[in-house]
Structure formats: structure tokens, C-alpha cells
Amino acid sequence: MLRTGRNDVCWCGSGNKYKNCHLAFDQRLENYAIMGEEVPEHSMIKTPSQIQGIRHAGVINNQILDIVSENIKAGMSTEDINTLVHENTIRLGGIPAPLNFEGYPKSVCTSINEVVCHGIPDPKRIIKDGDIINVDVTTIVDGFYADASRMYCIGKVSPEAEKLVRVTKESVDLALKECKAWGHLGDIGAVISEYIYANGYTVVREIGGHGVGIAFHEEPWVSHIGTRGTDMLLVPGMIFTVEPMVNAGKADVVQDSKDGWTIYTTDNSLSAQWEYTILITEDGPEVLAR
Ligand code: MF3
Ligand code: CO
Ligand code: CO
């Protein structure tokens, strides 16, 4: 492959000469690669204009989740949440990414209690007092994607359920501290799994976070059980989600054979999840959607 010449325009789309833009950055990556580090491809490093677009998608995604936060309550169906997300997404100028994604039939995922993720909204599933529910919203704005989910404790939930929800959120906030430029992707899963295991819970292994922004699911895959100092180097311009699924019982999960989407805990224990979309910058992480 032909390398970018020093006086060519930079690959990042800034319009500047390569030598005045990403040349030093690329040399740094090359040196890390020579030292045996796994470095991201350029396709995993967003350009300034892509970052602007994804940041804006994040603002809209946050607004939609804020509307869910203000309205969700016992007595509503998960289909009502779907309607709320769908209508507000369109009103705010976005497209709900889940709708028709690989055949997914709705505009949002609603995962209650022992449902780990990818729960399909259903007019017959009424949200009850004592339920814990994850609402996972992904929005496309001007072609850019942002992805985040929040947990809700409906009415009076058991202290056990409340703790699971709180500890899961805390694990994401701890992981955020590891989202440093020139750190390792494995540090994220390491802090999450250490914190979760210390609280007596388990972490789902089969489903991870993912690069996001130009498409729904991009590289890299983000494991929530990792080893410090391993996996890909974190580089400014990378955007990915951290979205651990934490089970009160065993880690094992199973997919619903009838709908092909819903993921349950095999032992029917409670499961919680929080998801942020995170940008790596030289000055630390920027949460684009939460
Ligand atoms: N939003 C989920 C994630 O965090 C993916 C849902 S795929 C869908 O990656 F089709 F179920 F929407
Ligand atoms: Co995601
Ligand atoms: Co999501």
C-alpha cells in the first residue's frame, strides 16, 4: 500500500498537509506496533468531522433517554416505551437504529429483571412495581450513531435488585477512569470484572461493547472481563461503548429460541446493564452518550 506523502493531505479529512497533521501520530502508532502492541486501524479512529456528528447524535440520544427517565412508570407496557422512543426520535430529527436492524422489529430494547438484553417491546408486557428494567436507545442522526442504556427501578424494588443496579452503574464509572489515551482496552474489562466479582455478581462473557459511530457495531469488540495491560491500545479518536451485563446469579445466558433476540439468564437470576458511548481524547474520556 502507498503511504501518505509528507506533503499530501492528511487521511483525517482536516485538509491539512500530512506532515503538519497526523504524521507524528502515525509514527507513534507504528512504534507501538513494533514494540508488539495491538494498534487500531485508521478505520477505528474517527476524524474531527465524524466526531462532531457522533457527538451530536449523542446529544439527541441523551435527550431521548431523558424523556424515558421522566415518563417511565408502573402500568405502562414496554410497547408504550417503544412508542415514546420512536416518536421522540423522529421529532428530534433522528432514526431509531434498532428498527429493522438485522430484522429486529422495534425501535428500542426493553429488558426486564432476568432479561439480560435485547428484550423486545410488547403491548402485553406491563411494567410492574418492583421491576428493574433496562432501556437501550441507539439513534442515527445525519448518518452518525450513538448508543446508551439506563436502568430504572420501578416503584419499590428489593434492596438486592437496587444494589445490583447501583453496582453495575458504578462498574461503568470505574471503567471510564481507564479510558485513557495510550492505555489498554483490557484495563476496562479488568476493572469491571474485579469490581463486579468483589460484589458477588457475575459478568456476561458472550456480549461486549463495540466501536460505534459510523455504523451500529464496529470494531473493536469490548470485553467486560479483561486483563490489565492487554488487548488493543486506546488511541485518541476511538469511539466505543462500555455496556456490562451483570448477573446476580450465574454468568450463563441463553437466547430465546422463539423470538431470536431476547437474552435471559439461564438460572433466571436478575441482570442489570448500563451503557455509555465514549470518545478517547488526549485529555481523557468524553462521554458522548449516557
Ligand atoms: N443497543 C444494543 C447494543 O448496545 C444493540 C441492540 S441490537 C437490536 O449494542 F437490534 F436489538 F436493537
Ligand atoms: Co451497544
Ligand atoms: Co445499546
Short mmCIF file of N, CA and C in Angstrom, two decimals, residues 72-241:
data_model
loop_
_atom_site.label_atom_id
_atom_site.label_comp_id
_atom_site.label_asym_id
_atom_site.label_seq_id
_atom_site.Cartn_x
_atom_site.Cartn_y
_atom_site.Cartn_z
N ILE A 72 -41.20 6.94 32.48
CA ILE A 72 -41.36 5.50 32.74
C ILE A 72 -42.00 5.28 34.11
N LYS A 73 -43.03 4.42 34.15
CA LYS A 73 -43.65 4.11 35.45
C LYS A 73 -44.46 2.82 35.36
N ALA A 74 -44.78 2.28 36.52
CA ALA A 74 -45.58 1.06 36.59
C ALA A 74 -46.92 1.29 35.88
N GLY A 75 -47.38 0.25 35.20
CA GLY A 75 -48.65 0.34 34.48
C GLY A 75 -48.48 0.56 32.99
N MET A 76 -47.32 1.13 32.60
CA MET A 76 -47.04 1.28 31.16
C MET A 76 -46.62 -0.09 30.62
N SER A 77 -46.84 -0.31 29.32
CA SER A 77 -46.29 -1.51 28.68
C SER A 77 -44.94 -1.16 28.08
N THR A 78 -44.15 -2.20 27.78
CA THR A 78 -42.87 -1.93 27.13
C THR A 78 -43.11 -1.38 25.72
N GLU A 79 -44.27 -1.70 25.14
CA GLU A 79 -44.64 -1.12 23.84
C GLU A 79 -44.83 0.40 23.98
N ASP A 80 -45.37 0.83 25.13
CA ASP A 80 -45.50 2.28 25.37
C ASP A 80 -44.13 2.95 25.37
N ILE A 81 -43.12 2.28 25.92
CA ILE A 81 -41.75 2.82 25.90
C ILE A 81 -41.25 2.90 24.46
N ASN A 82 -41.59 1.87 23.68
CA ASN A 82 -41.20 1.87 22.26
C ASN A 82 -41.81 3.07 21.52
N THR A 83 -43.09 3.32 21.78
CA THR A 83 -43.78 4.44 21.14
C THR A 83 -43.12 5.77 21.55
N LEU A 84 -42.85 5.89 22.84
CA LEU A 84 -42.22 7.10 23.38
C LEU A 84 -40.86 7.35 22.70
N VAL A 85 -40.05 6.29 22.60
CA VAL A 85 -38.72 6.42 21.99
C VAL A 85 -38.86 6.70 20.50
N HIS A 86 -39.72 5.95 19.84
CA HIS A 86 -39.85 6.11 18.38
C HIS A 86 -40.30 7.53 18.02
N GLU A 87 -41.38 7.97 18.66
CA GLU A 87 -41.96 9.28 18.28
C GLU A 87 -41.00 10.43 18.61
N ASN A 88 -40.34 10.35 19.75
CA ASN A 88 -39.43 11.43 20.11
C ASN A 88 -38.17 11.42 19.26
N THR A 89 -37.72 10.23 18.86
CA THR A 89 -36.56 10.15 17.97
C THR A 89 -36.85 10.87 16.66
N ILE A 90 -38.02 10.58 16.08
CA ILE A 90 -38.40 11.21 14.81
C ILE A 90 -38.56 12.73 15.00
N ARG A 91 -39.23 13.12 16.10
CA ARG A 91 -39.44 14.54 16.39
C ARG A 91 -38.12 15.29 16.49
N LEU A 92 -37.09 14.63 17.04
CA LEU A 92 -35.80 15.29 17.23
C LEU A 92 -34.89 15.15 16.01
N GLY A 93 -35.43 14.59 14.94
CA GLY A 93 -34.66 14.52 13.69
C GLY A 93 -33.78 13.29 13.54
N GLY A 94 -34.01 12.28 14.37
CA GLY A 94 -33.20 11.07 14.30
C GLY A 94 -33.95 9.88 13.71
N ILE A 95 -33.23 8.77 13.61
CA ILE A 95 -33.80 7.49 13.19
C ILE A 95 -33.45 6.48 14.29
N PRO A 96 -34.43 5.70 14.76
CA PRO A 96 -34.10 4.67 15.76
C PRO A 96 -33.33 3.53 15.11
N ALA A 97 -32.07 3.37 15.51
CA ALA A 97 -31.20 2.39 14.85
C ALA A 97 -31.68 0.94 14.98
N PRO A 98 -32.29 0.55 16.11
CA PRO A 98 -32.69 -0.86 16.23
C PRO A 98 -33.74 -1.30 15.20
N LEU A 99 -34.63 -0.39 14.80
CA LEU A 99 -35.76 -0.76 13.94
C LEU A 99 -35.26 -1.34 12.61
N ASN A 100 -35.59 -2.61 12.39
CA ASN A 100 -35.18 -3.35 11.17
C ASN A 100 -33.69 -3.70 11.14
N PHE A 101 -32.96 -3.43 12.22
CA PHE A 101 -31.55 -3.82 12.28
C PHE A 101 -31.46 -5.35 12.36
N GLU A 102 -30.93 -5.96 11.33
CA GLU A 102 -30.84 -7.42 11.25
C GLU A 102 -32.17 -8.09 11.58
N GLY A 103 -33.27 -7.42 11.20
CA GLY A 103 -34.60 -7.99 11.39
C GLY A 103 -35.23 -7.68 12.74
N TYR A 104 -34.54 -6.89 13.58
CA TYR A 104 -35.13 -6.53 14.88
C TYR A 104 -36.41 -5.72 14.63
N PRO A 105 -37.52 -6.06 15.32
CA PRO A 105 -38.82 -5.49 14.93
C PRO A 105 -39.20 -4.15 15.58
N LYS A 106 -38.44 -3.65 16.55
CA LYS A 106 -38.87 -2.46 17.30
C LYS A 106 -37.77 -1.40 17.31
N SER A 107 -38.08 -0.25 17.95
CA SER A 107 -37.19 0.91 17.92
C SER A 107 -36.30 1.05 19.13
N VAL A 108 -36.46 0.13 20.10
CA VAL A 108 -35.69 0.22 21.35
C VAL A 108 -35.66 -1.19 21.96
N CYS A 109 -34.71 -1.43 22.85
CA CYS A 109 -34.70 -2.70 23.60
C CYS A 109 -35.13 -2.40 25.03
N THR A 110 -36.03 -3.24 25.55
CA THR A 110 -36.53 -3.09 26.91
C THR A 110 -36.35 -4.44 27.62
N SER A 111 -35.45 -4.47 28.60
CA SER A 111 -35.05 -5.75 29.20
C SER A 111 -35.34 -5.73 30.70
N ILE A 112 -36.31 -6.54 31.10
CA ILE A 112 -36.81 -6.52 32.48
C ILE A 112 -36.28 -7.72 33.29
N ASN A 113 -35.84 -7.41 34.52
CA ASN A 113 -35.46 -8.44 35.51
C ASN A 113 -34.45 -9.46 34.98
N GLU A 114 -34.88 -10.71 34.70
CA GLU A 114 -33.94 -11.76 34.27
C GLU A 114 -33.59 -11.65 32.80
N VAL A 115 -34.17 -10.67 32.10
CA VAL A 115 -33.76 -10.43 30.71
C VAL A 115 -32.47 -9.61 30.74
N VAL A 116 -31.45 -10.15 30.09
CA VAL A 116 -30.11 -9.56 30.13
C VAL A 116 -30.03 -8.37 29.17
N CYS A 117 -30.55 -8.56 27.96
CA CYS A 117 -30.55 -7.51 26.94
C CYS A 117 -31.42 -7.93 25.76
N HIS A 118 -31.63 -6.99 24.84
CA HIS A 118 -32.36 -7.24 23.58
C HIS A 118 -33.81 -7.69 23.80
N GLY A 119 -34.41 -7.29 24.93
CA GLY A 119 -35.83 -7.54 25.14
C GLY A 119 -36.65 -6.75 24.13
N ILE A 120 -37.65 -7.38 23.55
CA ILE A 120 -38.47 -6.75 22.50
C ILE A 120 -39.72 -6.15 23.13
N PRO A 121 -39.97 -4.85 22.91
CA PRO A 121 -41.19 -4.23 23.44
C PRO A 121 -42.44 -5.01 23.01
N ASP A 122 -43.40 -5.06 23.96
CA ASP A 122 -44.57 -5.92 23.77
C ASP A 122 -45.75 -5.27 24.50
N PRO A 123 -46.86 -5.04 23.80
CA PRO A 123 -48.01 -4.40 24.46
C PRO A 123 -48.53 -5.21 25.65
N LYS A 124 -48.23 -6.51 25.68
CA LYS A 124 -48.72 -7.36 26.78
C LYS A 124 -47.80 -7.33 28.01
N ARG A 125 -46.57 -6.82 27.85
CA ARG A 125 -45.65 -6.81 28.99
C ARG A 125 -45.81 -5.48 29.72
N ILE A 126 -46.52 -5.54 30.84
CA ILE A 126 -46.77 -4.34 31.64
C ILE A 126 -45.66 -4.19 32.67
N ILE A 127 -45.11 -3.00 32.77
CA ILE A 127 -44.06 -2.72 33.75
C ILE A 127 -44.71 -2.66 35.14
N LYS A 128 -44.15 -3.46 36.07
CA LYS A 128 -44.76 -3.58 37.40
C LYS A 128 -43.88 -2.97 38.48
N ASP A 129 -44.55 -2.62 39.56
CA ASP A 129 -43.85 -2.19 40.77
C ASP A 129 -42.86 -3.30 41.18
N GLY A 130 -41.61 -2.93 41.44
CA GLY A 130 -40.61 -3.91 41.84
C GLY A 130 -39.74 -4.41 40.70
N ASP A 131 -40.11 -4.09 39.46
CA ASP A 131 -39.29 -4.48 38.30
C ASP A 131 -38.04 -3.62 38.21
N ILE A 132 -36.96 -4.22 37.68
CA ILE A 132 -35.84 -3.41 37.20
C ILE A 132 -35.80 -3.58 35.68
N ILE A 133 -35.65 -2.46 34.99
CA ILE A 133 -35.73 -2.50 33.52
C ILE A 133 -34.62 -1.69 32.88
N ASN A 134 -34.00 -2.27 31.86
CA ASN A 134 -33.02 -1.56 31.05
C ASN A 134 -33.69 -1.06 29.77
N VAL A 135 -33.47 0.21 29.47
CA VAL A 135 -33.96 0.79 28.21
C VAL A 135 -32.72 1.19 27.41
N ASP A 136 -32.53 0.54 26.25
CA ASP A 136 -31.33 0.72 25.43
C ASP A 136 -31.70 1.45 24.14
N VAL A 137 -31.20 2.67 24.03
CA VAL A 137 -31.57 3.56 22.92
C VAL A 137 -30.35 3.80 22.02
N THR A 138 -30.52 3.60 20.74
CA THR A 138 -29.47 3.91 19.76
C THR A 138 -30.09 4.78 18.68
N THR A 139 -29.46 5.93 18.42
CA THR A 139 -30.05 6.89 17.49
C THR A 139 -29.08 7.22 16.35
N ILE A 140 -29.64 7.30 15.15
CA ILE A 140 -28.86 7.73 13.98
C ILE A 140 -29.27 9.17 13.67
N VAL A 141 -28.29 10.08 13.64
CA VAL A 141 -28.56 11.47 13.28
C VAL A 141 -27.58 11.86 12.18
N ASP A 142 -28.10 12.27 11.04
CA ASP A 142 -27.27 12.62 9.87
C ASP A 142 -26.27 11.50 9.55
N GLY A 143 -26.69 10.26 9.76
CA GLY A 143 -25.84 9.12 9.43
C GLY A 143 -24.91 8.68 10.54
N PHE A 144 -24.86 9.41 11.67
CA PHE A 144 -23.97 9.06 12.78
C PHE A 144 -24.75 8.40 13.92
N TYR A 145 -24.11 7.45 14.61
CA TYR A 145 -24.77 6.63 15.64
C TYR A 145 -24.27 6.96 17.05
N ALA A 146 -25.20 6.97 18.00
CA ALA A 146 -24.85 6.98 19.42
C ALA A 146 -25.71 5.95 20.12
N ASP A 147 -25.15 5.31 21.16
CA ASP A 147 -25.76 4.13 21.77
C ASP A 147 -25.59 4.21 23.29
N ALA A 148 -26.70 4.17 24.05
CA ALA A 148 -26.59 4.21 25.51
C ALA A 148 -27.81 3.54 26.13
N SER A 149 -27.62 3.05 27.35
CA SER A 149 -28.78 2.49 28.05
C SER A 149 -28.72 2.82 29.53
N ARG A 150 -29.89 2.89 30.12
CA ARG A 150 -30.03 3.18 31.55
C ARG A 150 -30.92 2.12 32.18
N MET A 151 -30.73 1.94 33.49
CA MET A 151 -31.62 1.07 34.28
C MET A 151 -32.62 1.93 35.03
N TYR A 152 -33.81 1.38 35.23
CA TYR A 152 -34.83 2.04 36.05
C TYR A 152 -35.34 1.06 37.09
N CYS A 153 -35.42 1.54 38.31
CA CYS A 153 -36.05 0.77 39.40
C CYS A 153 -37.49 1.27 39.49
N ILE A 154 -38.44 0.39 39.26
CA ILE A 154 -39.85 0.79 39.20
C ILE A 154 -40.49 0.65 40.58
N GLY A 155 -40.96 1.77 41.09
CA GLY A 155 -41.61 1.75 42.41
C GLY A 155 -40.65 1.26 43.47
N LYS A 156 -41.14 0.37 44.32
CA LYS A 156 -40.31 -0.15 45.40
C LYS A 156 -39.70 -1.48 44.98
N VAL A 157 -38.39 -1.48 44.72
CA VAL A 157 -37.72 -2.73 44.34
C VAL A 157 -36.98 -3.29 45.55
N SER A 158 -36.64 -4.58 45.50
CA SER A 158 -35.93 -5.21 46.62
C SER A 158 -34.56 -4.54 46.79
N PRO A 159 -34.03 -4.53 48.02
CA PRO A 159 -32.70 -3.97 48.24
C PRO A 159 -31.65 -4.69 47.38
N GLU A 160 -31.85 -5.99 47.16
CA GLU A 160 -30.90 -6.77 46.33
C GLU A 160 -30.89 -6.24 44.89
N ALA A 161 -32.06 -6.01 44.35
CA ALA A 161 -32.17 -5.52 42.97
C ALA A 161 -31.56 -4.12 42.86
N GLU A 162 -31.86 -3.30 43.87
CA GLU A 162 -31.35 -1.93 43.85
C GLU A 162 -29.82 -1.92 43.89
N LYS A 163 -29.25 -2.81 44.69
CA LYS A 163 -27.79 -2.89 44.79
C LYS A 163 -27.18 -3.35 43.47
N LEU A 164 -27.80 -4.34 42.84
CA LEU A 164 -27.30 -4.83 41.54
C LEU A 164 -27.25 -3.70 40.51
N VAL A 165 -28.31 -2.91 40.49
CA VAL A 165 -28.40 -1.79 39.54
C VAL A 165 -27.31 -0.75 39.85
N ARG A 166 -27.14 -0.45 41.13
CA ARG A 166 -26.16 0.56 41.55
C ARG A 166 -24.73 0.10 41.26
N VAL A 167 -24.42 -1.15 41.64
CA VAL A 167 -23.06 -1.66 41.45
C VAL A 167 -22.71 -1.75 39.96
N THR A 168 -23.68 -2.10 39.14
CA THR A 168 -23.43 -2.18 37.69
C THR A 168 -23.07 -0.80 37.13
N LYS A 169 -23.81 0.22 37.56
CA LYS A 169 -23.51 1.60 37.14
C LYS A 169 -22.12 2.02 37.62
N GLU A 170 -21.81 1.68 38.88
CA GLU A 170 -20.51 2.03 39.44
C GLU A 170 -19.37 1.39 38.64
N SER A 171 -19.61 0.18 38.14
CA SER A 171 -18.55 -0.51 37.37
C SER A 171 -18.25 0.23 36.07
N VAL A 172 -19.27 0.82 35.46
CA VAL A 172 -19.05 1.58 34.22
C VAL A 172 -18.30 2.87 34.54
N ASP A 173 -18.65 3.50 35.66
CA ASP A 173 -17.95 4.73 36.04
C ASP A 173 -16.49 4.46 36.39
N LEU A 174 -16.22 3.28 36.96
CA LEU A 174 -14.82 2.89 37.23
C LEU A 174 -14.09 2.65 35.91
N ALA A 175 -14.77 1.99 34.97
CA ALA A 175 -14.17 1.70 33.66
C ALA A 175 -13.81 2.99 32.93
N LEU A 176 -14.64 4.00 33.13
CA LEU A 176 -14.43 5.29 32.47
C LEU A 176 -13.05 5.86 32.83
N LYS A 177 -12.63 5.64 34.06
CA LYS A 177 -11.32 6.13 34.52
C LYS A 177 -10.18 5.44 33.76
N GLU A 178 -10.46 4.27 33.19
CA GLU A 178 -9.43 3.53 32.43
C GLU A 178 -9.41 3.92 30.96
N CYS A 179 -10.36 4.76 30.55
CA CYS A 179 -10.46 5.14 29.13
C CYS A 179 -9.49 6.27 28.83
N LYS A 180 -8.21 5.98 28.98
CA LYS A 180 -7.15 6.96 28.80
C LYS A 180 -6.43 6.68 27.49
N ALA A 181 -6.06 7.74 26.77
CA ALA A 181 -5.25 7.57 25.57
C ALA A 181 -3.96 6.86 25.94
N TRP A 182 -3.58 5.90 25.12
CA TRP A 182 -2.35 5.11 25.25
C TRP A 182 -2.41 4.11 26.39
N GLY A 183 -3.61 3.91 26.94
CA GLY A 183 -3.85 2.78 27.85
C GLY A 183 -4.28 1.58 27.02
N HIS A 184 -4.77 0.56 27.72
CA HIS A 184 -5.16 -0.68 27.04
C HIS A 184 -6.65 -0.97 27.20
N LEU A 185 -7.24 -1.53 26.15
CA LEU A 185 -8.65 -1.92 26.16
C LEU A 185 -8.92 -2.94 27.28
N GLY A 186 -7.95 -3.81 27.54
CA GLY A 186 -8.11 -4.85 28.56
C GLY A 186 -8.29 -4.30 29.96
N ASP A 187 -7.83 -3.08 30.21
CA ASP A 187 -7.98 -2.47 31.54
C ASP A 187 -9.45 -2.23 31.86
N ILE A 188 -10.26 -1.99 30.82
CA ILE A 188 -11.68 -1.70 31.02
C ILE A 188 -12.38 -2.94 31.60
N GLY A 189 -12.22 -4.06 30.92
CA GLY A 189 -12.83 -5.30 31.41
C GLY A 189 -12.25 -5.74 32.74
N ALA A 190 -10.97 -5.43 32.95
CA ALA A 190 -10.34 -5.83 34.21
C ALA A 190 -11.00 -5.13 35.40
N VAL A 191 -11.16 -3.81 35.32
CA VAL A 191 -11.74 -3.09 36.47
C VAL A 191 -13.21 -3.45 36.65
N ILE A 192 -13.91 -3.65 35.54
CA ILE A 192 -15.33 -4.02 35.65
C ILE A 192 -15.46 -5.37 36.34
N SER A 193 -14.76 -6.38 35.83
CA SER A 193 -14.94 -7.73 36.39
C SER A 193 -14.44 -7.81 37.83
N GLU A 194 -13.33 -7.13 38.15
CA GLU A 194 -12.84 -7.16 39.53
C GLU A 194 -13.90 -6.58 40.48
N TYR A 195 -14.47 -5.46 40.09
CA TYR A 195 -15.46 -4.79 40.96
C TYR A 195 -16.74 -5.63 41.08
N ILE A 196 -17.17 -6.20 39.96
CA ILE A 196 -18.40 -7.00 39.96
C ILE A 196 -18.21 -8.27 40.80
N TYR A 197 -17.10 -8.97 40.59
CA TYR A 197 -16.85 -10.21 41.35
C TYR A 197 -16.73 -9.89 42.85
N ALA A 198 -16.09 -8.76 43.18
CA ALA A 198 -15.94 -8.37 44.59
C ALA A 198 -17.30 -8.18 45.26
N ASN A 199 -18.31 -7.85 44.45
CA ASN A 199 -19.66 -7.68 44.99
C ASN A 199 -20.50 -8.95 44.90
N GLY A 200 -19.88 -10.04 44.48
CA GLY A 200 -20.58 -11.33 44.46
C GLY A 200 -21.43 -11.58 43.23
N TYR A 201 -21.26 -10.76 42.22
CA TYR A 201 -22.03 -10.93 40.98
C TYR A 201 -21.15 -11.52 39.87
N THR A 202 -21.77 -11.78 38.72
CA THR A 202 -21.03 -12.30 37.57
C THR A 202 -21.22 -11.38 36.37
N VAL A 203 -20.31 -11.50 35.41
CA VAL A 203 -20.30 -10.66 34.21
C VAL A 203 -20.57 -11.54 32.99
N VAL A 204 -21.50 -11.11 32.15
CA VAL A 204 -21.79 -11.85 30.92
C VAL A 204 -20.58 -11.78 29.99
N ARG A 205 -20.17 -12.94 29.48
CA ARG A 205 -18.94 -13.03 28.69
C ARG A 205 -19.18 -12.90 27.19
N GLU A 206 -20.37 -13.38 26.76
CA GLU A 206 -20.60 -13.54 25.30
C GLU A 206 -20.90 -12.22 24.58
N ILE A 207 -21.39 -11.23 25.30
CA ILE A 207 -21.79 -9.99 24.66
C ILE A 207 -20.93 -8.87 25.22
N GLY A 208 -20.37 -8.05 24.32
CA GLY A 208 -19.46 -6.99 24.75
C GLY A 208 -19.89 -5.63 24.23
N GLY A 209 -19.08 -4.63 24.58
CA GLY A 209 -19.24 -3.32 23.97
C GLY A 209 -18.64 -3.38 22.57
N HIS A 210 -18.66 -2.23 21.88
CA HIS A 210 -18.29 -2.22 20.46
C HIS A 210 -17.96 -0.81 20.01
N GLY A 211 -17.11 -0.72 19.00
CA GLY A 211 -16.94 0.55 18.32
C GLY A 211 -18.29 0.98 17.78
N VAL A 212 -18.48 2.30 17.69
CA VAL A 212 -19.78 2.82 17.23
C VAL A 212 -19.57 4.20 16.63
N GLY A 213 -20.48 4.61 15.76
CA GLY A 213 -20.40 5.98 15.24
C GLY A 213 -20.75 6.10 13.77
N ILE A 214 -20.06 5.29 12.95
CA ILE A 214 -20.33 5.30 11.50
C ILE A 214 -21.31 4.17 11.20
N ALA A 215 -21.30 3.17 12.06
CA ALA A 215 -22.25 2.05 11.99
C ALA A 215 -22.66 1.70 13.41
N PHE A 216 -23.64 0.80 13.53
CA PHE A 216 -24.16 0.40 14.85
C PHE A 216 -23.06 -0.34 15.63
N HIS A 217 -22.51 -1.36 15.00
CA HIS A 217 -21.50 -2.17 15.67
C HIS A 217 -20.23 -2.21 14.83
N GLU A 218 -19.17 -1.62 15.36
CA GLU A 218 -17.89 -1.58 14.67
C GLU A 218 -16.84 -2.24 15.55
N GLU A 219 -15.65 -2.39 15.00
CA GLU A 219 -14.51 -2.82 15.81
C GLU A 219 -14.06 -1.64 16.66
N PRO A 220 -13.47 -1.84 17.80
CA PRO A 220 -13.14 -3.13 18.41
C PRO A 220 -14.31 -3.70 19.22
N TRP A 221 -14.23 -4.98 19.53
CA TRP A 221 -15.12 -5.61 20.47
C TRP A 221 -14.57 -5.33 21.86
N VAL A 222 -15.45 -4.94 22.79
CA VAL A 222 -15.00 -4.54 24.13
C VAL A 222 -15.46 -5.58 25.15
N SER A 223 -14.51 -6.37 25.62
CA SER A 223 -14.83 -7.39 26.63
C SER A 223 -15.03 -6.72 27.99
N HIS A 224 -15.99 -7.23 28.77
CA HIS A 224 -16.18 -6.71 30.13
C HIS A 224 -15.49 -7.56 31.18
N ILE A 225 -14.74 -8.57 30.70
CA ILE A 225 -13.83 -9.30 31.58
C ILE A 225 -12.49 -9.24 30.87
N GLY A 226 -11.57 -8.47 31.38
CA GLY A 226 -10.30 -8.27 30.66
C GLY A 226 -9.12 -8.46 31.58
N THR A 227 -7.95 -8.31 31.00
CA THR A 227 -6.71 -8.40 31.75
C THR A 227 -5.96 -7.09 31.56
N ARG A 228 -5.50 -6.53 32.67
CA ARG A 228 -4.77 -5.26 32.61
C ARG A 228 -3.57 -5.35 31.68
N GLY A 229 -3.34 -4.28 30.94
CA GLY A 229 -2.15 -4.19 30.08
C GLY A 229 -2.24 -5.04 28.82
N THR A 230 -3.41 -5.61 28.54
CA THR A 230 -3.55 -6.42 27.32
C THR A 230 -4.60 -5.81 26.40
N ASP A 231 -4.72 -6.41 25.25
CA ASP A 231 -5.69 -6.03 24.22
C ASP A 231 -5.25 -4.71 23.55
N MET A 232 -6.12 -4.16 22.74
CA MET A 232 -5.76 -3.04 21.87
C MET A 232 -5.37 -1.78 22.64
N LEU A 233 -4.46 -1.04 22.06
CA LEU A 233 -4.08 0.27 22.60
C LEU A 233 -5.24 1.24 22.40
N LEU A 234 -5.52 2.06 23.39
CA LEU A 234 -6.58 3.07 23.28
C LEU A 234 -5.96 4.35 22.72
N VAL A 235 -6.55 4.84 21.66
CA VAL A 235 -5.93 5.92 20.90
C VAL A 235 -6.94 7.06 20.72
N PRO A 236 -6.50 8.33 20.81
CA PRO A 236 -7.42 9.45 20.62
C PRO A 236 -8.20 9.32 19.31
N GLY A 237 -9.49 9.56 19.38
CA GLY A 237 -10.35 9.44 18.20
C GLY A 237 -11.12 8.14 18.15
N MET A 238 -10.76 7.18 19.01
CA MET A 238 -11.55 5.94 19.07
C MET A 238 -12.86 6.23 19.82
N ILE A 239 -13.94 5.65 19.32
CA ILE A 239 -15.25 5.78 19.97
C ILE A 239 -15.84 4.38 20.10
N PHE A 240 -16.19 4.02 21.33
CA PHE A 240 -16.76 2.69 21.56
C PHE A 240 -17.69 2.74 22.76
N THR A 241 -18.48 1.68 22.91
CA THR A 241 -19.37 1.60 24.06
C THR A 241 -18.74 0.73 25.15
#
